[in-house]
Short mmCIF file of C-alpha atoms in Angstrom, two decimals:
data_model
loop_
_atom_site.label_atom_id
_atom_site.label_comp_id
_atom_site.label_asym_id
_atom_site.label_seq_id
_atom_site.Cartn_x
_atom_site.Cartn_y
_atom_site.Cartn_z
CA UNK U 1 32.37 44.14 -21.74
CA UNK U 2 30.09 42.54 -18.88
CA UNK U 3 26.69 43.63 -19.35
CA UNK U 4 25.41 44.87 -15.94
CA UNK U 5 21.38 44.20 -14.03
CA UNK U 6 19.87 46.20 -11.17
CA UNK U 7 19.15 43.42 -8.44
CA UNK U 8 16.86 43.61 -5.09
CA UNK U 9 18.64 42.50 -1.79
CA UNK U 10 15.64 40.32 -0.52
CA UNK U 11 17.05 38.57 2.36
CA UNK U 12 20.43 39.07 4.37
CA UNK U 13 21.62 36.68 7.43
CA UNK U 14 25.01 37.73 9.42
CA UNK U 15 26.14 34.46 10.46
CA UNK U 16 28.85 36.31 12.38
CA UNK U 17 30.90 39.42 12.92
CA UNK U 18 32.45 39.10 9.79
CA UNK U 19 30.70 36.18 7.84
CA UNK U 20 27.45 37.19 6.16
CA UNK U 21 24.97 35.76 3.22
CA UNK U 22 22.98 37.70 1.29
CA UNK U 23 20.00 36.56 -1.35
CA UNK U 24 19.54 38.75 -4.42
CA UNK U 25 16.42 39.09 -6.91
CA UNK U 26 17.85 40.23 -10.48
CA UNK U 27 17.09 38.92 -14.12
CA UNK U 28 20.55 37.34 -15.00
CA UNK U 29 21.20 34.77 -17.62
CA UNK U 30 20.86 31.36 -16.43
CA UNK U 31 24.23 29.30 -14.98
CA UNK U 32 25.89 26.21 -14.56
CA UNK U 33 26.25 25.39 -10.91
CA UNK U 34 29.61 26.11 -9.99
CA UNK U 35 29.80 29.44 -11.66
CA UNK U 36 30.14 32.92 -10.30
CA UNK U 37 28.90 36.52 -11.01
CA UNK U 38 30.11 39.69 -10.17
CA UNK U 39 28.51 41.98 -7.79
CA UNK U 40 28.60 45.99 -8.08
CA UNK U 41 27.97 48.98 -6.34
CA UNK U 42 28.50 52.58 -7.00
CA UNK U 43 31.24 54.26 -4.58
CA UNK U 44 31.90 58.19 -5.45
CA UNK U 45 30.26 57.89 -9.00
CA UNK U 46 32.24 54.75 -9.88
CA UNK U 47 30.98 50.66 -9.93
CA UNK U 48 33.57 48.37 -7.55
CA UNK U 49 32.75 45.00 -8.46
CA UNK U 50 34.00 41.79 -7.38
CA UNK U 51 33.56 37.96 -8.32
CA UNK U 52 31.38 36.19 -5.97
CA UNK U 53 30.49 32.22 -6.15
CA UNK U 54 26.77 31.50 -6.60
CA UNK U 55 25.80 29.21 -3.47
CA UNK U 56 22.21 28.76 -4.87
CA UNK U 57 21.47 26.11 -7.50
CA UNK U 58 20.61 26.95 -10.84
CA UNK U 59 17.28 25.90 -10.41
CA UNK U 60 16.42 27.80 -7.43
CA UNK U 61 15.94 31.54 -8.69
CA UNK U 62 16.79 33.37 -5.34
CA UNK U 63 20.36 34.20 -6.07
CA UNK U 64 23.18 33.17 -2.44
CA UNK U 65 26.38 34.70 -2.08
CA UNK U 66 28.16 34.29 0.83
CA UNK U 67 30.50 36.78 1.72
CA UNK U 68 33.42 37.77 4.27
CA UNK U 69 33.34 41.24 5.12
CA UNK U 70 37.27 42.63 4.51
CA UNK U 71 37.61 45.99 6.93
CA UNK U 72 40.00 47.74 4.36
CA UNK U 73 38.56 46.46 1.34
CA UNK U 74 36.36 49.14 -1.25
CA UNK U 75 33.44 46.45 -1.79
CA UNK U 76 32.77 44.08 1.60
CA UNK U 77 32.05 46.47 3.93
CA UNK U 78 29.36 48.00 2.24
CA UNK U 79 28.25 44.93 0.68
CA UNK U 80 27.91 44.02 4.88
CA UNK U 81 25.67 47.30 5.21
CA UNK U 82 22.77 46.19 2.59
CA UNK U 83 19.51 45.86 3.83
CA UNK U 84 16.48 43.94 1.80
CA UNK U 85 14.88 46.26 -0.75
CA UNK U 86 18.33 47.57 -1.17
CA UNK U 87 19.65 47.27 -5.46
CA UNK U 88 22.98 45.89 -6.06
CA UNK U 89 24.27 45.55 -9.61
CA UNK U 90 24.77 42.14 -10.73
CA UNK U 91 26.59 40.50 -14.27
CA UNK U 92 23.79 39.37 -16.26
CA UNK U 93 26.41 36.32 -17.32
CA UNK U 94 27.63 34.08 -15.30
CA UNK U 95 31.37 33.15 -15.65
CA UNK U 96 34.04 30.37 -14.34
CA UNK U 97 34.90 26.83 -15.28
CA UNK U 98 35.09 25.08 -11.54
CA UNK U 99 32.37 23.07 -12.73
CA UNK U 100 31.38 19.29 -13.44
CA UNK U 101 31.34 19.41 -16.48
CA UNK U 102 35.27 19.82 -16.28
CA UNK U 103 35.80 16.93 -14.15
CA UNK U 104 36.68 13.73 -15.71
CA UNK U 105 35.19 10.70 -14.45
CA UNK U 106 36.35 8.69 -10.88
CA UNK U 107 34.70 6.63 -8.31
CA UNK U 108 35.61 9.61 -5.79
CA UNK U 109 35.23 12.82 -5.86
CA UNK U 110 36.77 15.26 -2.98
CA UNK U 111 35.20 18.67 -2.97
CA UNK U 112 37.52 20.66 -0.54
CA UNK U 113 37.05 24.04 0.47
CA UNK U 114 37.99 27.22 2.90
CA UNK U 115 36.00 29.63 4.53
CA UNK U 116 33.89 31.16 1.89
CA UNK U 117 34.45 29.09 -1.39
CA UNK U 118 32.37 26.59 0.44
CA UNK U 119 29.81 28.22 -2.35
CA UNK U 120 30.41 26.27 -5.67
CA UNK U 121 30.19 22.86 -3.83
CA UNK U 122 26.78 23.81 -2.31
CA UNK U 123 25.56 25.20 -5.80
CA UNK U 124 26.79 21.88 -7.13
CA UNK U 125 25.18 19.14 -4.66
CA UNK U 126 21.81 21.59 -4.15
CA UNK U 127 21.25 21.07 -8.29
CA UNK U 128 21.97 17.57 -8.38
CA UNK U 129 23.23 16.86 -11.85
CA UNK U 130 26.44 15.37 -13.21
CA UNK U 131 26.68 13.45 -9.77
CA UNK U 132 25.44 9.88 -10.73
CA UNK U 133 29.32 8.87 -12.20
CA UNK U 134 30.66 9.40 -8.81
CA UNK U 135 30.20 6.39 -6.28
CA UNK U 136 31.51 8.22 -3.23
CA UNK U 137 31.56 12.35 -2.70
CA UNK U 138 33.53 13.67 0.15
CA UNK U 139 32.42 17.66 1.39
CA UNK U 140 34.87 19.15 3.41
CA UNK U 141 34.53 22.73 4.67
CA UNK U 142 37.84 24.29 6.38
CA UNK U 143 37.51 27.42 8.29
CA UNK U 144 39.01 29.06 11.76
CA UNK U 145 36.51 28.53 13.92
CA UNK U 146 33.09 26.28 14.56
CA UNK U 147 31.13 29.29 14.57
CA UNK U 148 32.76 30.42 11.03
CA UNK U 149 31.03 26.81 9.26
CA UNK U 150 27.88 28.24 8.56
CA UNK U 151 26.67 26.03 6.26
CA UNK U 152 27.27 23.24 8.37
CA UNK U 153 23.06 22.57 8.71
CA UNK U 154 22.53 22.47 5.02
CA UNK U 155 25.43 19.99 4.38
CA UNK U 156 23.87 17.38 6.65
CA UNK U 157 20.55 17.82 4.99
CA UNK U 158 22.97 17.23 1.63
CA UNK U 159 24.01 14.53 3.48
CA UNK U 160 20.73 12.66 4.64
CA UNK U 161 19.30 14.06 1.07
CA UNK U 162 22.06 11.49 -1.01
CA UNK U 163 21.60 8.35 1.29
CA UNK U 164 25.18 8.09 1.84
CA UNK U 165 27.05 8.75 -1.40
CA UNK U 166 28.46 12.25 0.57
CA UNK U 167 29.93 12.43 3.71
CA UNK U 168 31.06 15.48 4.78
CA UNK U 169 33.61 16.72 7.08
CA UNK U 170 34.60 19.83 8.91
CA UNK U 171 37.95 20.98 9.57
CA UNK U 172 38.79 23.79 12.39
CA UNK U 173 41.98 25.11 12.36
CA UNK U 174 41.87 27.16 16.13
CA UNK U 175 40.16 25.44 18.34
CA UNK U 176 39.07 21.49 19.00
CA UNK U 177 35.47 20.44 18.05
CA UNK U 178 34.16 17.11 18.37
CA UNK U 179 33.69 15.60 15.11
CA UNK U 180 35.72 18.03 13.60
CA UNK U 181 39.31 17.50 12.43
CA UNK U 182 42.05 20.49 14.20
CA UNK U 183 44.79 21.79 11.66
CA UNK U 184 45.59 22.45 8.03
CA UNK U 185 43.72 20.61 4.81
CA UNK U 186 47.44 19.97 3.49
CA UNK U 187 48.93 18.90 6.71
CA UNK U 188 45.74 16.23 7.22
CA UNK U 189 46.28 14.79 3.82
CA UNK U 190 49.82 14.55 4.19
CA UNK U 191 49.63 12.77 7.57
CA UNK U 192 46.13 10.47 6.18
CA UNK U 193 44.23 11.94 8.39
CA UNK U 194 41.21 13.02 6.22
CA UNK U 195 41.15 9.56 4.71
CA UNK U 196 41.38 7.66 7.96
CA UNK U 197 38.23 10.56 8.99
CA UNK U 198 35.85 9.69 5.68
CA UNK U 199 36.69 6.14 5.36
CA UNK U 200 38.16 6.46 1.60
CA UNK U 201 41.46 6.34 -0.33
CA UNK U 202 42.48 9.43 -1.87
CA UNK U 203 45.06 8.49 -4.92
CA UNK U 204 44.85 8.59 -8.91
CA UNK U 205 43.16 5.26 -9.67
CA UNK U 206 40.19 6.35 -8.15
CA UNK U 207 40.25 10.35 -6.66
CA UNK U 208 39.67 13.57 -8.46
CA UNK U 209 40.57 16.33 -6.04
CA UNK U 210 38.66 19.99 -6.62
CA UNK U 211 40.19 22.58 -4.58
CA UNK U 212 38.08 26.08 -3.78
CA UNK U 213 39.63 28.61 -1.30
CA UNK U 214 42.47 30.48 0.13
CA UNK U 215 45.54 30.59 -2.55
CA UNK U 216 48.11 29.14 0.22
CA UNK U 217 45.42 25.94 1.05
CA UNK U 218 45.56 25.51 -2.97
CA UNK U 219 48.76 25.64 -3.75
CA UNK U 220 50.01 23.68 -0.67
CA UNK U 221 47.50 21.09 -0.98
CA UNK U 222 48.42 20.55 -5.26
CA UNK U 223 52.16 20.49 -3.35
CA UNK U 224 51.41 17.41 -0.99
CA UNK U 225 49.31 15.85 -3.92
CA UNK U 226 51.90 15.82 -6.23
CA UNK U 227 54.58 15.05 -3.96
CA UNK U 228 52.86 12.02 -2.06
CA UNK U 229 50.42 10.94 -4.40
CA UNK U 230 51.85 11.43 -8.21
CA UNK U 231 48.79 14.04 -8.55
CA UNK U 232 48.96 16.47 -11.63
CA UNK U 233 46.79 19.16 -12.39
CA UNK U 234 43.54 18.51 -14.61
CA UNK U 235 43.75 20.00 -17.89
CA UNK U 236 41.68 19.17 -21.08
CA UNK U 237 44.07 18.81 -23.25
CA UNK U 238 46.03 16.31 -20.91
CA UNK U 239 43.95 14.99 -17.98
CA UNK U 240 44.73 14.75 -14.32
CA UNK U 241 43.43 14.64 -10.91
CA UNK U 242 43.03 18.10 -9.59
CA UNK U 243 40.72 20.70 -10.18
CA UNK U 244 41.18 24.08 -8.59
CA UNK U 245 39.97 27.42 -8.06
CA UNK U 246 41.48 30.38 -6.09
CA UNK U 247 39.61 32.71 -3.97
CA UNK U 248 41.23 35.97 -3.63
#
C-alpha cells in the first residue's frame, strides 16, 4: 500500500490550452531520475490518483510534473484548476524502472519521446549522472504542434550545457516548422530521416533506443526497429536495444 504526503502547489505555468506544468513542495522519499510518483486528490470523499513522470532532477527539491489536461478524465481537469498554496497528495515513494541504470552500455543513446513523457528524459539530462558511457545522446521531443514543445528552451540550454554530446530534435506532426522534422517518429526512422537530421547511425552495434510516450508511437516504433534494424527489446535477463515506457 503506497504511503501518501500532503504537498503545496508552489508554482503553476499553462503553457497552453491544454498543456500545463505544475511545481509541488512535499516531503517524499528521494528518487532516481527517471522515476515517477503518483499524484492525488480527493473527489466526493474518495483519492483519484494517477502516475505522473518527475521532470525535475533528483537534486533539485522543487518537484515538475507536466501534465495534459484530459476534458473527460476524473483527475486532469482539476489537476488544471490548482492554484499555488493549493495541497495535492503525493506518493512518498517514487516508482518505475525507465531509468539508466537499466540501460546497458552503447556509444549512442536515443531518448525519444511524445507530448508529455518528454519528463523522464529532462529529469535524466538535468541530474547528470550515468551519462559519461554514452559518446553521443540524441533528445527528440514529438508532439502536434510547435506551440505543444514546451520544453523546447530548456533542451537547448541541455544542449549548450553538454558541449555537444546531445543534440536534440523536434518533431511536429501538423504543421511545418523550420528545423523541425513533419510526420510520425516511426515513419522518420523507417524512411532515415531522423538519422540523416542528427547526423548518427541508429542500429545494434552502437544504439540503445528508450521509448517514452503514446502506446501506438511505442509499439510502432519497437515494430520498425525490429523489422529494419534486428532490434529486440532490453531485458535483464537477456539484453537488447530498446527500452520503453508507455504513457497512458
Amino acid at each position: 500500500m503506497a504511503e501518501w504526503v500532503t504537498g503545496t502547489i508552489t508554482q503553476v505555468e499553462h503553457w497552453t490550452e491544454s498543456l500545463f506544468s505544475i511545481k509541488v513542495k512535499a516531503p517524499i522519499d528521494s528518487f532516481t531520475a527517471g522515476q515517477f510518483a503518483k499524484l492525488g486528490l480527493e473527489v466526493n470523499g474518495e483519492r483519484v490518483q494517477r502516475a505522473y513522470s518527475f521532470v525535475n532532477a533528483p537534486s533539485d527539491n522543487n518537484l515538475e510534473f507536466y501534465l495534459v489536461t484530459v476534458p473527460e478524465g476524473k483527475l486532469s481537469p482539476r489537476l488544471h484548476e490548482l492554484q499555488p498554496g493549493n495541497e495535492i497528495q503525493v506518493t512518498k515513494e517514487a516508482a518505475g524502472f525507465f531509468v539508466l541504470d537499466e540501460v546497458p552500455d552503447c556509444d549512442t543513446l536515443w531518448m525519444l519521446a511524445t507530448g508529455t513523457a518528454i519528463g523522464p528524459y529532462l529529469s535524466i539530462l538535468q541530474e547528470g549522472k550515468g551519462l559519461e558511457r554514452f559518446k553521443n545522446i540524441v533528445l527528440l521531443h514529438a508532439a502536434r504542434f510547435a506551440r505543444d514543445l514546451s520544453y523546447l528552451p530548456l533542451m537547448q540550454q541541455l544542449q549548450q550545457h553538454y558541449n555537444g554530446k546531445l543534440r536534440i530534435q523536434t518533431v511536429v506532426s501538423r504543421e511545418e516548422v523550420p528545423g523541425s522534422l513533419t510526420g510520425r517518429v516511426p515513419a522518420l526512422i523507417e524512411r532515415g530521416e531522423l538519422e540523416a537530421a542528427v547526423g548518427l547511425t541508429m542500429d545494434i552495434e552502437s544504439s540503445h533506443i528508450m521509448l517514452c510516450g503514446n502506446p501506438q508511437m511505442v509499439r510502432d516504433t519497437q515494430q520498425i526497429l525490429k523489422d529494419s534494424r534486428q532490434m529486440r527489446k532490453h531485458l535483464r535477463r537477456k539484453p537488447g536495444h530498446m527500452t520503453s515506457e508507455h504513457y497512458w
